[in-house]
Amino acid sequence: MLSEGVIKFRYDHDERALDSRAFADAVCELASWREIMAHTGLVGQDPQRYDGAGYGNVSMRVGAPSAGFGRRRFLITGTQTSGNRCITLDDFCVIEQYDPRRNWVRSYGRIKPSSETMTHGAIYDLSASVRVVLHAHTPVVWRLRRQLRLPTTDAAVAYGTPEMVDEVKRLYRSSGLAESRVFAMGGHEDGIVAFGRSAAEAGQALLVTLARAYALECKQQGIGLCRR
Ligand SMILES: [Zn+2]
């Protein structure tokens, strides 16, 4: 848990810039949801949390849905960008290939990929219909994950590892995750993942889960809720 933000996979990364014409729409759509996530405390950087490492990241599939496993090309925020107030094209990179078995990624962009890249790739491999993945950190949702009946990965499985990929697949097959679109990462403090056929669908699933957690907390606190 203390290794938040540390890249645990091997990568072949080409530092060539992303084409602004090709990626403007995808980057700005992701940036808009990342902005909302930052306002709601789901993405950011705080000296008091996770030893000061940034938390939360967003991605969008930009390749054909028909591409095979490990080849569903996606755009993702770069490593250590979660605390950035401003985000630009150069803060994103493209994952061209990912292989959880070899724990390897091929990517390009001005910045290296997020440490959560392998988890994002695993979610794109669940279904060709998944187009956006949002990874948030939220203490209230994570703490109340059982009461919220959120599918949760095994706590013994660390983020960004091949084992996490198998865990995500297991949940998808067995827990109704295809419909609920949100799960908690049991071994990753405060970690939540939402996904959808669009940024709006993933974002909505995430924010509705956050609202459900606050409502539950309100009841637990004797009908009242304080702003943090
Ligand atoms: Zn995380």
XYZ file of C-alpha atoms and ligand atoms in Angstrom:
229
model
C 0.000 0.000 0.000
C 2.890 2.303 0.715
C 4.217 1.739 -2.783
C 1.476 3.853 -4.358
C 2.742 5.296 -7.604
C 5.625 2.874 -8.081
C 5.710 1.230 -11.530
C 5.885 -2.535 -11.018
C 5.965 -3.690 -14.637
C 8.669 -3.613 -17.295
C 8.052 -1.320 -20.222
C 9.384 -0.409 -23.621
C 8.577 3.254 -23.844
C 9.149 5.561 -26.810
C 9.244 9.234 -25.785
C 7.737 10.573 -29.019
C 4.931 13.106 -28.583
C 1.260 12.254 -29.085
C -0.426 13.642 -32.204
C -2.684 16.478 -31.036
C -5.151 16.044 -33.913
C -5.627 12.367 -33.180
C -6.013 12.691 -29.414
C -7.559 16.105 -28.688
C -11.090 14.789 -28.159
C -10.068 11.826 -25.999
C -7.627 13.860 -23.875
C -10.142 16.634 -23.237
C -12.949 14.209 -22.398
C -10.688 12.428 -19.908
C -9.374 15.747 -18.561
C -12.956 16.886 -17.903
C -13.750 13.822 -15.762
C -10.374 14.006 -14.049
C -11.218 17.607 -13.128
C -14.518 16.490 -11.564
C -12.662 13.700 -9.758
C -10.128 16.214 -8.433
C -12.938 18.453 -7.128
C -14.513 15.491 -5.332
C -11.169 14.369 -3.863
C -10.983 11.185 -5.958
C -7.740 12.157 -7.703
C -4.921 14.285 -6.304
C -1.861 14.449 -4.121
C -1.719 15.117 -0.405
C 1.350 15.080 1.886
C -0.846 13.405 4.545
C -1.858 10.470 2.343
C 0.141 7.575 0.822
C 3.492 9.092 1.792
C 2.729 12.065 -0.438
C 2.386 10.055 -3.681
C -0.235 11.115 -6.219
C -3.382 8.989 -6.453
C -6.016 8.251 -9.093
C -5.759 7.989 -12.870
C -7.966 7.821 -15.964
C -7.843 6.061 -19.326
C -9.772 5.652 -22.592
C -9.531 2.986 -25.260
C -8.485 4.626 -28.537
C -7.949 1.510 -30.640
C -10.514 -0.716 -32.337
C -12.789 -2.669 -29.960
C -12.139 -5.754 -32.094
C -8.443 -5.778 -31.156
C -7.347 -8.878 -29.265
C -6.386 -9.249 -25.619
C -3.388 -7.155 -24.685
C -3.787 -5.033 -27.813
C -6.731 -2.797 -26.949
C -4.795 0.431 -27.336
C -5.609 3.039 -24.694
C -4.692 6.531 -23.628
C -3.766 6.895 -19.936
C -2.473 9.600 -17.621
C 1.279 9.437 -17.053
C 3.070 8.449 -13.889
C 3.068 11.014 -11.048
C 0.592 13.379 -12.717
C -2.248 12.933 -10.202
C -1.324 16.043 -8.240
C -0.914 18.299 -11.272
C -3.309 21.238 -11.272
C -3.139 21.447 -15.045
C -3.034 18.531 -17.408
C -2.101 18.629 -21.089
C -1.516 16.274 -23.989
C 2.044 15.710 -22.731
C 0.708 14.277 -19.464
C -0.848 11.352 -21.325
C 0.696 8.372 -23.050
C -0.636 5.623 -25.312
C -0.417 1.995 -24.257
C -0.017 0.001 -27.446
C 0.413 -3.449 -25.924
C 0.223 -4.916 -22.445
C 0.950 -8.430 -21.270
C 0.043 -9.261 -17.687
C 1.735 -12.679 -17.878
C 5.070 -11.138 -18.812
C 4.286 -8.068 -16.706
C 5.274 -5.921 -19.657
C 3.894 -2.864 -21.472
C 4.757 -1.111 -24.736
C 3.905 2.590 -24.755
C 4.723 5.975 -26.217
C 4.308 9.598 -25.200
C 6.279 12.381 -23.518
C 5.625 10.754 -20.142
C 5.867 7.192 -18.883
C 2.641 5.319 -18.080
C 0.728 5.322 -14.802
C 1.725 2.662 -12.291
C -1.863 1.339 -12.575
C -1.577 0.615 -16.304
C -1.778 -3.161 -15.932
C -5.053 -2.935 -13.994
C -6.532 -0.665 -16.690
C -5.414 -3.117 -19.384
C -7.038 -6.009 -17.516
C -10.339 -4.140 -17.523
C -10.191 -3.430 -21.266
C -9.599 -7.145 -21.761
C -12.799 -7.993 -19.848
C -15.017 -6.779 -22.664
C -14.668 -5.020 -26.009
C -17.472 -2.692 -24.872
C -15.336 -1.085 -22.132
C -14.071 2.264 -23.392
C -13.219 4.238 -20.238
C -11.628 3.266 -16.897
C -11.436 5.626 -13.920
C -9.298 4.760 -10.891
C -10.146 6.789 -7.798
C -9.081 6.902 -4.182
C -11.893 7.451 -1.733
C -11.621 6.582 1.965
C -15.408 6.750 2.542
C -16.349 4.339 -0.254
C -13.482 1.978 0.558
C -14.333 1.892 4.258
C -18.014 1.184 3.530
C -17.397 -1.221 0.613
C -19.102 -4.165 2.335
C -22.247 -2.234 3.276
C -22.336 -0.850 -0.271
C -21.997 -4.438 -1.550
C -19.158 -3.449 -3.836
C -17.355 -6.358 -5.484
C -13.880 -6.311 -3.916
C -10.604 -7.843 -5.044
C -8.747 -10.088 -2.594
C -6.777 -8.019 -0.075
C -3.743 -10.257 -0.571
C -3.452 -9.123 -4.200
C -1.326 -6.014 -4.738
C -2.134 -3.359 -7.340
C -0.359 -3.352 -10.685
C 0.487 -7.073 -10.593
C -0.454 -10.039 -12.811
C -2.412 -11.474 -9.858
C -4.617 -8.383 -9.855
C -5.528 -9.127 -13.471
C -6.797 -12.591 -12.509
C -8.704 -11.121 -9.577
C -10.483 -8.594 -11.797
C -11.483 -11.366 -14.212
C -12.798 -13.473 -11.356
C -14.939 -10.589 -10.088
C -16.280 -9.819 -13.547
C -17.438 -13.399 -14.000
C -18.868 -13.938 -10.544
C -20.137 -10.748 -8.965
C -22.385 -8.872 -11.390
C -19.582 -6.407 -12.062
C -20.541 -6.193 -15.748
C -23.685 -4.344 -14.631
C -22.501 -2.518 -11.506
C -19.296 -1.181 -13.183
C -17.587 -0.298 -9.890
C -15.330 -2.383 -7.676
C -13.035 -1.864 -4.702
C -9.400 -2.933 -4.635
C -9.138 -4.853 -1.384
C -5.325 -4.751 -1.194
C -4.993 -1.121 -2.278
C -5.967 1.381 0.402
C -8.953 3.551 -0.669
C -8.694 2.211 -4.248
C -11.881 2.090 -6.337
C -12.249 1.440 -10.082
C -15.191 2.390 -12.316
C -15.540 1.614 -15.999
C -18.060 2.060 -18.768
C -18.892 2.192 -22.452
C -18.274 5.943 -22.238
C -16.665 8.437 -19.880
C -20.143 9.537 -18.820
C -21.178 6.000 -17.923
C -18.003 5.335 -15.905
C -18.115 8.766 -14.245
C -21.750 8.384 -13.318
C -21.161 4.944 -11.793
C -18.307 6.379 -9.731
C -20.166 9.470 -8.497
C -23.364 7.557 -7.687
C -21.261 5.162 -5.578
C -19.693 8.121 -3.773
C -23.147 9.583 -3.063
C -24.374 6.221 -1.728
C -21.354 6.115 0.610
C -22.034 9.627 1.920
C -25.704 8.776 2.482
C -24.693 5.718 4.487
C -22.194 7.747 6.487
C -24.871 10.359 7.158
C -27.081 7.686 8.734
C -24.186 6.176 10.676
C -23.373 9.565 12.154
C -26.883 9.947 13.596
C -28.309 11.717 10.543
C -25.728 14.314 9.705
C -22.782 14.832 7.423
C -19.919 17.301 7.656
C -17.995 18.640 4.721
C -14.308 17.669 4.770
Zn -4.286 3.733 -6.743
